[in-house]
Amino acid sequence: MSLPDAPMGAAAIAGAVRSRTVTATRVATDALLRIEARNEALNTYTSVLAERALAEAHAVDAAMADGTNPGALAGVPYGVKSLFDVAGLCTRAGSIINGDLPPARQDAVLIRRMARHGAVLLGTQTMDEYAYGFTTENAHDGTTRNPHDASRVAGGSSGGSAASVAAGLGAVALASDTNGSIRVPASFCGVFGLKPTYGRLPRTGAFPFVFDLDHVGPLARTAEDLALVYDALQGADASDPACALRAVEPALPPLAKFPSGLRVGVLDGWFRDKANDDARAAVGQVADALGARALASLPGAEAARASAFLITAAQGANLHLANLRARASDFDPATRDRLLAGALLPAAFVLQAQRVRRWFSEQAAEVFRSFDILLAPATPCTATRIGQETLALDGVSYPVRPSLGLLTQPLSCIGLPIVCVPVCRAGALPIGVQIIAPPWREALALQVAAHLERIGAVRAASVA
Amino acid sequence: MSDEDLDLLIAGLAVATGLPLDPAHRAGVAANFGRLLAQADLVMAVPLPPETEPAPIFRP
């Protein structure tokens, strides 16, 4: 059988491989050809691992030939943000400095879990240096282009991952989100992204950025694919001190059900003020589809965003302090100046930021007494132009690079689980809406995302 | 804070931190440090009761 022109999703591929409609090798070969054809223009992959991909695909086909179940992700081709350890590769995390580190001795835990379920790793993907950015304009690796408009950024810091999924250069991707780095590029590229609850998925073998805020999670073209991958990734890991000792709570089995009587609130205040008309319209579209009329007020979002900003600068700087002292000029200039400034922050500010974080978490818990799900735009606007310096919100000019996370940062600051769903309107660039759930309720957020997709309110943006 | 005061503050903190600052990087650092101070104003303005603990909890 020949594969259709439109790349298949993860569930479809795994189903086709397990029903012997197609071989994993064929799927991998097809994905590698797509990458070869489009990667130069889009700059989504920094390393393509064709040999490994074909070996993993052959192993899946061999399992099928033996009558062994190759797993729920049989033959699903995927890429990973270049901060995940891949055995034999240097984990560059978008830097040149990490090029001096020895190659990783083993795969990151999440990559091992993907492999255990039969997925096929295609390569590592472009990102902002050390994940400190929202645009994937990387001084060393170049800029990842938005598949919907090559003059625009893909968002960041997981820009290569989101753009690869949008363009079909892999069915899904693994990425990280410290301040919005899954949700911002998902929004700009028109794909689904899941930032799980802080501590849900182990970060073992993922190069750190901000220990208190780092999350890892998947990107996909459907809510079902997101849930499928998320379930394969779940499970505690003692090597990550922040990873919660929780049992696996599968999201896929209940995905088709939509809970009745769901109380959905639209976040106002900060989450409305820091959004342009496109972002507000997208939230309105999702709210209408859910019959959500109530506005929800979450006090303190601006202070929470400030907390995330300060904790990020201080912890990121501490992580890189030795290299900032010894070889500052080897950093990407944009990253370098942020980290140098962060290294100078007085303790009083950072400690207060940590206490504000606790306080804001209590504010959110109070809001969730009245609501089951909250909605907010993922980004203040659609994808910005490459090199764009400022963006206007209600007539006020903001610097682009730090401001793309205005709406994501307050929420990751307190670790809430969020699915970013893509809203597409004719003639317009896609934009994401955050489906925000209480802690540990990823499955509920995914149910809402799947429901919205079933009724046609959201869908991954198609790439010409 | 004037630009001059900000530069003096950054220079002093850099000495205290043992962080040599290349003169070519100073303008970018000042711009970013100024941005951080503005964010610090926002968190310092939040009135917190004494029992509000920092968010990360160490569990030995």
Short mmCIF file of C-alpha atoms in Angstrom, two decimals:
data_model
loop_
_atom_site.label_atom_id
_atom_site.label_comp_id
_atom_site.label_asym_id
_atom_site.label_seq_id
_atom_site.Cartn_x
_atom_site.Cartn_y
_atom_site.Cartn_z
CA MET A 1 0.00 0.00 0.00
CA SER A 2 1.18 3.53 -0.60
CA LEU A 3 0.84 6.08 2.15
CA PRO A 4 -1.50 9.02 1.66
CA ASP A 5 0.05 12.42 0.89
CA ALA A 6 -1.19 13.84 4.17
CA PRO A 7 0.96 12.38 6.92
CA MET A 8 -0.86 10.01 9.25
CA GLY A 9 -1.25 10.62 12.96
CA ALA A 10 0.18 8.46 15.71
CA ALA A 11 -2.95 6.43 16.45
CA ALA A 12 -3.53 5.80 12.74
CA ILE A 13 0.07 4.71 12.19
CA ALA A 14 0.12 2.41 15.22
CA GLY A 15 -3.19 0.90 14.09
CA ALA A 16 -1.98 0.41 10.52
CA VAL A 17 1.30 -1.17 11.64
CA ARG A 18 -0.40 -3.52 14.09
CA SER A 19 -3.00 -4.55 11.51
CA ARG A 20 -0.19 -5.14 8.99
CA THR A 21 -1.58 -2.52 6.62
CA VAL A 22 1.82 -0.90 6.49
CA THR A 23 5.26 -1.68 7.88
CA ALA A 24 7.04 0.48 10.43
CA THR A 25 9.98 0.59 8.03
CA ARG A 26 7.80 2.12 5.35
CA VAL A 27 6.46 4.70 7.76
CA ALA A 28 9.97 5.61 8.94
CA THR A 29 11.28 5.82 5.39
CA ASP A 30 8.40 8.08 4.45
CA ALA A 31 9.03 10.34 7.47
CA LEU A 32 12.73 10.56 6.67
CA LEU A 33 11.92 11.52 3.08
CA ARG A 34 9.60 14.26 4.30
CA ILE A 35 12.37 15.58 6.54
CA GLU A 36 14.86 15.48 3.68
CA ALA A 37 12.45 17.39 1.48
CA ARG A 38 11.45 20.11 3.94
CA ASN A 39 13.96 20.42 6.74
CA GLU A 40 16.32 22.76 4.95
CA ALA A 41 13.53 25.29 4.49
CA LEU A 42 11.96 24.91 7.94
CA ASN A 43 15.02 24.15 10.11
CA THR A 44 13.12 21.88 12.49
CA TYR A 45 15.73 19.13 13.00
CA THR A 46 19.31 19.71 14.10
CA SER A 47 20.25 16.00 13.85
CA VAL A 48 18.45 13.41 11.75
CA LEU A 49 19.04 9.87 13.01
CA ALA A 50 18.13 7.87 9.91
CA GLU A 51 20.15 4.81 10.86
CA ARG A 52 18.64 4.60 14.33
CA ALA A 53 15.12 5.27 13.01
CA LEU A 54 15.36 2.46 10.49
CA ALA A 55 16.81 0.09 13.10
CA GLU A 56 13.95 0.84 15.50
CA ALA A 57 11.42 0.45 12.69
CA HIS A 58 12.95 -2.90 11.66
CA ALA A 59 12.66 -4.05 15.28
CA VAL A 60 8.95 -3.20 15.27
CA ASP A 61 8.45 -5.11 12.03
CA ALA A 62 10.42 -8.03 13.44
CA ALA A 63 8.18 -8.06 16.52
CA MET A 64 5.13 -8.16 14.26
CA ALA A 65 6.65 -11.02 12.30
CA ASP A 66 7.23 -12.90 15.57
CA GLY A 67 3.68 -12.31 16.72
CA THR A 68 4.88 -10.05 19.53
CA ASN A 69 2.89 -6.90 20.32
CA PRO A 70 5.21 -4.02 19.43
CA GLY A 71 3.30 -1.58 21.64
CA ALA A 72 0.73 1.20 21.56
CA LEU A 73 3.04 3.44 19.53
CA ALA A 74 4.10 0.78 17.03
CA GLY A 75 6.06 2.49 14.28
CA VAL A 76 5.11 6.03 15.32
CA PRO A 77 7.88 8.35 14.07
CA TYR A 78 8.76 11.24 16.36
CA GLY A 79 11.43 13.81 17.13
CA VAL A 80 12.67 15.26 20.39
CA LYS A 81 13.73 18.74 21.38
CA SER A 82 17.52 18.74 21.41
CA LEU A 83 17.67 18.89 25.22
CA PHE A 84 16.72 15.21 25.59
CA ASP A 85 19.59 12.78 25.98
CA VAL A 86 19.97 10.45 23.01
CA ALA A 87 22.56 7.72 23.52
CA GLY A 88 25.72 8.51 21.57
CA LEU A 89 24.78 12.12 20.88
CA CYS A 90 25.92 15.24 22.65
CA THR A 91 22.91 16.91 24.32
CA ARG A 92 23.45 20.37 22.89
CA ALA A 93 20.24 22.00 24.15
CA GLY A 94 20.63 24.56 21.38
CA SER A 95 24.06 25.69 22.56
CA ILE A 96 27.60 25.28 21.30
CA ILE A 97 28.92 25.18 24.87
CA ASN A 98 27.34 21.78 25.52
CA GLY A 99 29.19 20.52 22.48
CA ASP A 100 32.12 20.04 24.85
CA LEU A 101 30.15 17.57 26.97
CA PRO A 102 30.64 13.85 26.39
CA PRO A 103 27.93 12.08 24.36
CA ALA A 104 24.96 10.83 26.37
CA ARG A 105 25.47 7.28 27.59
CA GLN A 106 21.79 6.43 27.46
CA ASP A 107 18.49 7.81 26.24
CA ALA A 108 16.36 10.09 28.42
CA VAL A 109 13.71 8.20 30.39
CA LEU A 110 10.89 9.45 28.17
CA ILE A 111 12.69 8.30 25.02
CA ARG A 112 13.14 4.86 26.61
CA ARG A 113 9.41 4.78 27.33
CA MET A 114 8.61 5.77 23.74
CA ALA A 115 10.88 2.97 22.51
CA ARG A 116 9.28 0.47 24.86
CA HIS A 117 5.95 1.23 23.17
CA GLY A 118 7.36 0.82 19.67
CA ALA A 119 7.92 4.45 18.66
CA VAL A 120 10.69 5.34 16.21
CA LEU A 121 13.03 8.26 16.96
CA LEU A 122 13.78 10.41 13.89
CA GLY A 123 16.12 12.98 15.39
CA THR A 124 16.66 15.99 17.62
CA GLN A 125 15.03 19.34 17.06
CA THR A 126 15.86 23.03 17.00
CA MET A 127 15.24 25.14 20.10
CA ASP A 128 16.16 28.43 21.70
CA GLU A 129 19.52 28.11 23.41
CA TYR A 130 19.05 26.35 26.76
CA ALA A 131 15.28 26.76 26.27
CA TYR A 132 15.53 30.43 27.26
CA GLY A 133 13.32 32.04 24.61
CA PHE A 134 9.92 32.03 22.92
CA THR A 135 10.87 32.35 19.24
CA THR A 136 13.46 29.67 18.27
CA GLU A 137 15.70 32.29 16.73
CA ASN A 138 18.96 30.60 17.64
CA ALA A 139 22.28 32.34 16.92
CA HIS A 140 24.03 28.98 16.46
CA ASP A 141 21.41 26.81 14.75
CA GLY A 142 19.39 29.43 12.89
CA THR A 143 15.69 30.21 13.03
CA THR A 144 12.93 27.63 12.78
CA ARG A 145 10.40 28.83 10.22
CA ASN A 146 6.68 28.66 10.78
CA PRO A 147 5.25 26.04 8.38
CA HIS A 148 2.20 28.25 7.80
CA ASP A 149 4.22 31.34 6.88
CA ALA A 150 7.97 31.10 6.39
CA SER A 151 8.44 34.78 7.23
CA ARG A 152 7.25 34.10 10.78
CA VAL A 153 8.67 32.33 13.80
CA ALA A 154 7.45 28.95 14.98
CA GLY A 155 7.39 30.08 18.61
CA GLY A 156 9.67 28.65 21.22
CA SER A 157 11.52 27.37 22.85
CA SER A 158 10.28 24.07 21.37
CA GLY A 159 9.90 25.63 17.91
CA GLY A 160 11.53 22.80 15.99
CA SER A 161 9.30 20.28 17.70
CA ALA A 162 6.01 22.10 17.07
CA ALA A 163 6.92 23.02 13.49
CA SER A 164 7.95 19.44 12.71
CA VAL A 165 4.60 18.13 13.93
CA ALA A 166 2.69 20.81 12.02
CA ALA A 167 4.57 20.03 8.80
CA GLY A 168 4.28 16.27 9.17
CA LEU A 169 8.01 15.71 9.76
CA GLY A 170 7.11 13.15 12.40
CA ALA A 171 3.72 12.33 13.88
CA VAL A 172 4.45 13.63 17.38
CA ALA A 173 7.30 15.22 19.32
CA LEU A 174 8.62 15.41 22.87
CA ALA A 175 9.40 18.86 24.22
CA SER A 176 9.75 20.86 27.41
CA ASP A 177 7.81 23.76 28.90
CA THR A 178 9.29 25.95 31.63
CA ASN A 179 7.39 29.16 30.95
CA GLY A 180 5.33 28.22 27.90
CA SER A 181 7.79 26.45 25.62
CA ILE A 182 5.29 23.77 24.55
CA ARG A 183 2.21 26.00 24.48
CA VAL A 184 3.67 29.03 22.65
CA PRO A 185 4.97 27.07 19.64
CA ALA A 186 1.86 24.85 19.65
CA SER A 187 -0.18 28.05 19.37
CA PHE A 188 1.93 29.52 16.56
CA CYS A 189 2.16 26.27 14.59
CA GLY A 190 -1.47 25.19 15.04
CA VAL A 191 -0.94 21.86 16.81
CA PHE A 192 -1.97 20.31 20.12
CA GLY A 193 0.40 20.43 23.08
CA LEU A 194 0.24 19.08 26.60
CA LYS A 195 2.06 20.61 29.52
CA PRO A 196 1.28 18.13 32.28
CA THR A 197 1.10 18.92 35.99
CA TYR A 198 4.52 19.82 37.42
CA GLY A 199 6.03 16.55 38.59
CA ARG A 200 3.85 14.26 36.48
CA LEU A 201 6.43 13.19 33.89
CA PRO A 202 10.07 12.52 34.74
CA ARG A 203 12.67 14.88 33.35
CA THR A 204 15.49 12.38 33.84
CA GLY A 205 17.91 12.79 30.97
CA ALA A 206 16.46 16.12 29.84
CA PHE A 207 18.97 18.96 30.10
CA PRO A 208 17.63 21.29 32.83
CA PHE A 209 16.78 24.96 32.61
CA VAL A 210 14.86 25.94 35.77
CA PHE A 211 14.45 23.06 38.20
CA ASP A 212 11.39 24.56 39.90
CA LEU A 213 9.54 25.16 36.65
CA ASP A 214 10.71 22.56 34.12
CA HIS A 215 8.02 20.30 32.67
CA VAL A 216 8.21 17.81 29.78
CA GLY A 217 5.37 16.78 27.51
CA PRO A 218 4.18 15.89 23.99
CA LEU A 219 3.04 17.76 20.87
CA ALA A 220 0.69 16.14 18.36
CA ARG A 221 -1.78 16.83 15.55
CA THR A 222 -4.81 15.40 17.38
CA ALA A 223 -6.00 15.24 20.97
CA GLU A 224 -6.13 11.46 20.68
CA ASP A 225 -2.47 11.31 19.68
CA LEU A 226 -1.60 13.57 22.57
CA ALA A 227 -3.38 11.25 25.03
CA LEU A 228 -1.87 8.15 23.42
CA VAL A 229 1.67 9.46 23.84
CA TYR A 230 1.00 10.93 27.28
CA ASP A 231 -0.19 7.55 28.54
CA ALA A 232 2.94 5.88 27.21
CA LEU A 233 5.08 8.46 29.02
CA GLN A 234 3.42 8.29 32.43
CA GLY A 235 4.99 6.73 35.51
CA ALA A 236 7.15 7.83 38.41
CA ASP A 237 10.93 7.92 38.20
CA ALA A 238 13.03 8.24 41.34
CA SER A 239 15.92 9.86 39.47
CA ASP A 240 13.91 13.07 39.07
CA PRO A 241 13.48 14.53 42.58
CA ALA A 242 10.47 16.56 41.42
CA CYS A 243 8.66 13.61 39.84
CA ALA A 244 5.61 12.72 41.92
CA LEU A 245 5.13 9.18 43.14
CA ARG A 246 1.74 8.83 41.54
CA ALA A 247 0.15 5.89 39.86
CA VAL A 248 -0.43 6.06 36.12
CA GLU A 249 -3.78 7.72 35.41
CA PRO A 250 -4.57 6.82 31.79
CA ALA A 251 -6.14 9.57 29.70
CA LEU A 252 -6.94 7.58 26.57
CA PRO A 253 -9.71 5.24 27.89
CA PRO A 254 -11.99 8.10 29.05
CA LEU A 255 -11.11 10.36 26.12
CA ALA A 256 -14.33 9.82 24.19
CA LYS A 257 -16.52 10.74 27.16
CA PHE A 258 -17.37 14.35 27.83
CA PRO A 259 -18.33 15.00 31.44
CA SER A 260 -21.80 16.50 31.77
CA GLY A 261 -22.31 19.63 33.82
CA LEU A 262 -18.73 20.77 33.37
CA ARG A 263 -18.22 24.26 34.83
CA VAL A 264 -16.03 26.14 32.36
CA GLY A 265 -14.81 29.65 33.09
CA VAL A 266 -13.09 32.14 30.79
CA LEU A 267 -10.22 33.85 32.56
CA ASP A 268 -10.55 37.62 32.48
CA GLY A 269 -8.33 40.42 33.78
CA TRP A 270 -4.70 39.78 32.87
CA PHE A 271 -5.63 36.95 30.50
CA ARG A 272 -7.95 39.21 28.52
CA ASP A 273 -5.92 42.40 28.76
CA LYS A 274 -2.70 40.84 27.42
CA ALA A 275 -4.35 39.40 24.31
CA ASN A 276 -5.13 40.96 20.95
CA ASP A 277 -8.38 40.53 19.01
CA ASP A 278 -7.22 37.27 17.35
CA ALA A 279 -6.46 35.68 20.71
CA ARG A 280 -9.70 36.88 22.28
CA ALA A 281 -11.71 35.63 19.31
CA ALA A 282 -10.09 32.19 19.60
CA VAL A 283 -11.03 31.94 23.26
CA GLY A 284 -14.53 33.12 22.40
CA GLN A 285 -14.83 30.40 19.77
CA VAL A 286 -13.80 27.68 22.23
CA ALA A 287 -15.99 29.12 25.00
CA ASP A 288 -19.01 29.19 22.66
CA ALA A 289 -18.39 25.60 21.64
CA LEU A 290 -18.39 24.60 25.31
CA GLY A 291 -21.36 26.81 26.17
CA ALA A 292 -19.16 28.67 28.63
CA ARG A 293 -20.59 32.05 29.61
CA ALA A 294 -19.00 32.67 33.01
CA LEU A 295 -15.94 34.83 33.49
CA ALA A 296 -13.39 33.64 36.03
CA SER A 297 -11.13 35.98 37.94
CA LEU A 298 -7.69 34.76 38.99
CA PRO A 299 -6.08 37.53 41.04
CA GLY A 300 -2.34 37.95 41.00
CA ALA A 301 -1.51 36.74 37.49
CA GLU A 302 0.84 39.64 36.86
CA ALA A 303 2.75 38.97 40.08
CA ALA A 304 2.85 35.24 39.24
CA ARG A 305 4.29 36.02 35.85
CA ALA A 306 6.88 38.24 37.53
CA SER A 307 7.71 35.39 39.92
CA ALA A 308 8.29 33.01 37.04
CA PHE A 309 10.42 35.64 35.31
CA LEU A 310 12.65 36.14 38.35
CA ILE A 311 12.95 32.47 39.33
CA THR A 312 13.81 31.63 35.73
CA ALA A 313 16.55 34.25 35.51
CA ALA A 314 18.07 33.36 38.87
CA GLN A 315 17.98 29.56 38.58
CA GLY A 316 18.97 29.56 34.92
CA ALA A 317 21.91 31.79 35.73
CA ASN A 318 22.99 29.65 38.66
CA LEU A 319 22.93 26.57 36.44
CA HIS A 320 25.23 28.22 33.91
CA LEU A 321 27.33 30.36 36.27
CA ALA A 322 30.64 28.60 35.61
CA ASN A 323 30.30 29.10 31.85
CA LEU A 324 29.06 32.67 32.30
CA ARG A 325 32.26 33.39 34.20
CA ALA A 326 34.59 31.55 31.88
CA ARG A 327 33.13 31.87 28.38
CA ALA A 328 30.18 34.26 28.25
CA SER A 329 30.84 35.07 24.60
CA ASP A 330 30.06 31.49 23.59
CA PHE A 331 26.39 31.88 24.57
CA ASP A 332 23.74 33.05 22.14
CA PRO A 333 23.79 36.84 22.77
CA ALA A 334 20.07 36.91 23.61
CA THR A 335 20.42 34.13 26.17
CA ARG A 336 23.73 35.42 27.53
CA ASP A 337 22.52 38.85 28.59
CA ARG A 338 19.43 37.41 30.31
CA LEU A 339 21.54 34.89 32.20
CA LEU A 340 24.20 37.43 33.18
CA ALA A 341 21.49 39.72 34.54
CA GLY A 342 19.89 36.80 36.38
CA ALA A 343 23.18 35.95 38.06
CA LEU A 344 23.10 39.34 39.78
CA LEU A 345 19.62 39.13 41.33
CA PRO A 346 19.46 39.80 45.07
CA ALA A 347 18.13 36.89 47.11
CA ALA A 348 15.24 38.89 48.58
CA PHE A 349 13.54 39.13 45.19
CA VAL A 350 13.90 35.46 44.38
CA LEU A 351 12.71 34.29 47.78
CA GLN A 352 9.71 36.59 47.63
CA ALA A 353 8.99 35.24 44.15
CA GLN A 354 8.88 31.70 45.58
CA ARG A 355 6.42 32.77 48.26
CA VAL A 356 4.27 34.63 45.74
CA ARG A 357 4.17 31.42 43.79
CA ARG A 358 2.68 29.61 46.78
CA TRP A 359 0.19 32.42 47.33
CA PHE A 360 -0.89 32.40 43.68
CA SER A 361 -1.32 28.64 43.77
CA GLU A 362 -3.82 29.17 46.62
CA GLN A 363 -5.66 31.76 44.52
CA ALA A 364 -5.95 29.23 41.69
CA ALA A 365 -7.23 26.54 44.08
CA GLU A 366 -9.94 28.95 45.17
CA VAL A 367 -11.01 29.58 41.55
CA PHE A 368 -11.18 25.82 40.95
CA ARG A 369 -13.79 25.57 43.74
CA SER A 370 -16.17 27.25 41.31
CA PHE A 371 -14.85 25.92 38.00
CA ASP A 372 -13.65 22.58 36.60
CA ILE A 373 -11.87 24.04 33.58
CA LEU A 374 -10.51 27.48 32.79
CA LEU A 375 -9.84 28.96 29.35
CA ALA A 376 -7.24 31.51 28.28
CA PRO A 377 -5.35 32.36 25.10
CA ALA A 378 -1.99 30.61 24.80
CA THR A 379 -0.29 33.58 23.19
CA PRO A 380 -1.15 37.28 23.03
CA CYS A 381 -1.22 37.10 19.22
CA THR A 382 -0.62 34.83 16.22
CA ALA A 383 2.94 34.07 15.05
CA THR A 384 5.15 37.13 14.96
CA ARG A 385 7.54 37.92 12.12
CA ILE A 386 11.12 36.71 12.26
CA GLY A 387 13.20 39.49 13.80
CA GLN A 388 10.15 41.41 15.01
CA GLU A 389 11.08 43.49 18.06
CA THR A 390 7.78 44.72 19.47
CA LEU A 391 4.11 43.81 19.59
CA ALA A 392 1.16 46.07 20.37
CA LEU A 393 -1.55 45.11 22.85
CA ASP A 394 -4.33 47.64 23.37
CA GLY A 395 -2.08 50.37 22.02
CA VAL A 396 0.83 49.55 24.35
CA SER A 397 4.09 48.34 22.83
CA TYR A 398 5.79 45.28 24.37
CA PRO A 399 9.12 43.63 23.50
CA VAL A 400 8.27 40.46 21.55
CA ARG A 401 10.72 37.93 22.95
CA PRO A 402 9.79 38.05 26.64
CA SER A 403 6.15 38.92 26.04
CA LEU A 404 5.05 35.87 24.07
CA GLY A 405 4.86 34.08 27.43
CA LEU A 406 2.67 36.66 29.15
CA LEU A 407 -0.29 34.27 29.22
CA THR A 408 1.52 30.98 29.76
CA GLN A 409 4.01 31.97 32.47
CA PRO A 410 1.59 32.62 35.34
CA LEU A 411 0.10 29.13 34.89
CA SER A 412 3.26 27.03 34.52
CA CYS A 413 4.56 29.00 37.50
CA ILE A 414 2.11 26.99 39.62
CA GLY A 415 2.36 23.76 37.65
CA LEU A 416 -1.24 23.42 36.42
CA PRO A 417 -1.91 20.84 33.67
CA ILE A 418 -2.81 22.50 30.39
CA VAL A 419 -3.70 21.33 26.90
CA CYS A 420 -3.10 23.90 24.18
CA VAL A 421 -5.69 23.43 21.42
CA PRO A 422 -5.35 24.96 17.93
CA VAL A 423 -8.02 27.32 16.64
CA CYS A 424 -7.99 27.84 12.89
CA ARG A 425 -9.99 30.44 11.03
CA ALA A 426 -10.11 30.86 7.25
CA GLY A 427 -7.40 33.12 5.95
CA ALA A 428 -5.82 33.60 9.35
CA LEU A 429 -2.84 32.11 11.11
CA PRO A 430 -3.62 29.52 13.79
CA ILE A 431 -3.62 30.40 17.46
CA GLY A 432 -3.87 28.28 20.58
CA VAL A 433 -6.23 28.29 23.53
CA GLN A 434 -5.19 26.92 26.91
CA ILE A 435 -7.53 24.33 28.44
CA ILE A 436 -6.50 24.63 32.09
CA ALA A 437 -7.37 21.96 34.65
CA PRO A 438 -6.77 21.58 38.39
CA PRO A 439 -3.53 19.78 39.39
CA TRP A 440 -3.34 16.13 38.24
CA ARG A 441 -6.43 16.43 36.01
CA GLU A 442 -4.66 16.08 32.66
CA ALA A 443 -7.25 13.50 31.62
CA LEU A 444 -10.03 16.05 32.05
CA ALA A 445 -8.24 18.69 29.99
CA LEU A 446 -7.64 16.08 27.29
CA GLN A 447 -11.32 15.08 27.34
CA VAL A 448 -12.28 18.71 26.72
CA ALA A 449 -9.70 19.00 23.92
CA ALA A 450 -10.97 15.80 22.27
CA HIS A 451 -14.58 16.97 22.57
CA LEU A 452 -13.73 20.30 20.96
CA GLU A 453 -12.01 18.47 18.13
CA ARG A 454 -14.95 16.07 17.63
CA ILE A 455 -17.42 18.94 17.30
CA GLY A 456 -15.11 20.79 14.91
CA ALA A 457 -14.30 23.73 17.16
CA VAL A 458 -10.55 23.06 17.05
CA ARG A 459 -8.25 21.17 14.71
CA ALA A 460 -4.61 21.12 13.75
CA ALA A 461 -3.90 23.68 11.06
CA SER A 462 -3.18 22.05 7.70
CA VAL A 463 0.06 22.87 5.95
CA ALA A 464 -0.01 23.46 2.22
CA MET B 1 17.16 54.59 39.25
CA SER B 2 19.33 56.50 36.79
CA ASP B 3 21.26 54.66 34.11
CA GLU B 4 24.46 55.64 35.90
CA ASP B 5 23.22 54.21 39.22
CA LEU B 6 22.09 51.04 37.45
CA ASP B 7 25.53 50.60 35.90
CA LEU B 8 27.17 51.11 39.31
CA LEU B 9 24.79 48.60 40.92
CA ILE B 10 25.47 46.01 38.22
CA ALA B 11 29.23 46.53 38.51
CA GLY B 12 29.07 46.05 42.30
CA LEU B 13 26.87 42.95 42.11
CA ALA B 14 29.12 41.48 39.45
CA VAL B 15 32.12 41.87 41.77
CA ALA B 16 30.20 40.32 44.67
CA THR B 17 29.13 37.41 42.45
CA GLY B 18 32.61 36.92 41.02
CA LEU B 19 31.23 37.44 37.54
CA PRO B 20 33.49 39.28 35.12
CA LEU B 21 31.40 41.40 32.75
CA ASP B 22 32.79 42.06 29.29
CA PRO B 23 32.23 45.78 28.50
CA ALA B 24 30.64 44.66 25.23
CA HIS B 25 27.93 42.83 27.19
CA ARG B 26 27.13 45.60 29.67
CA ALA B 27 24.36 47.34 27.70
CA GLY B 28 22.47 44.07 27.17
CA VAL B 29 22.93 43.09 30.80
CA ALA B 30 21.69 46.50 31.96
CA ALA B 31 18.59 46.24 29.79
CA ASN B 32 17.80 42.79 31.15
CA PHE B 33 18.62 43.67 34.75
CA GLY B 34 16.34 46.69 34.49
CA ARG B 35 13.58 44.38 33.27
CA LEU B 36 14.19 42.06 36.24
CA LEU B 37 14.02 44.98 38.70
CA ALA B 38 10.65 45.96 37.25
CA GLN B 39 9.43 42.37 37.80
CA ALA B 40 10.88 42.44 41.32
CA ASP B 41 8.76 45.51 42.11
CA LEU B 42 5.68 43.46 41.25
CA VAL B 43 6.49 40.53 43.53
CA MET B 44 7.69 42.73 46.39
CA ALA B 45 4.36 44.57 46.27
CA VAL B 46 2.39 41.42 47.11
CA PRO B 47 1.51 41.47 50.84
CA LEU B 48 2.21 37.98 52.15
CA PRO B 49 1.24 36.56 55.55
CA PRO B 50 4.17 35.05 57.50
CA GLU B 51 2.84 31.52 57.05
CA THR B 52 3.14 31.64 53.26
CA GLU B 53 6.00 29.23 52.61
CA PRO B 54 8.18 29.28 49.51
CA ALA B 55 6.76 27.03 46.82
CA PRO B 56 9.42 24.31 46.52
CA ILE B 57 9.17 21.79 49.33
CA PHE B 58 12.17 19.59 50.03
CA ARG B 59 11.14 16.05 50.87
CA PRO B 60 14.14 14.08 52.12
#
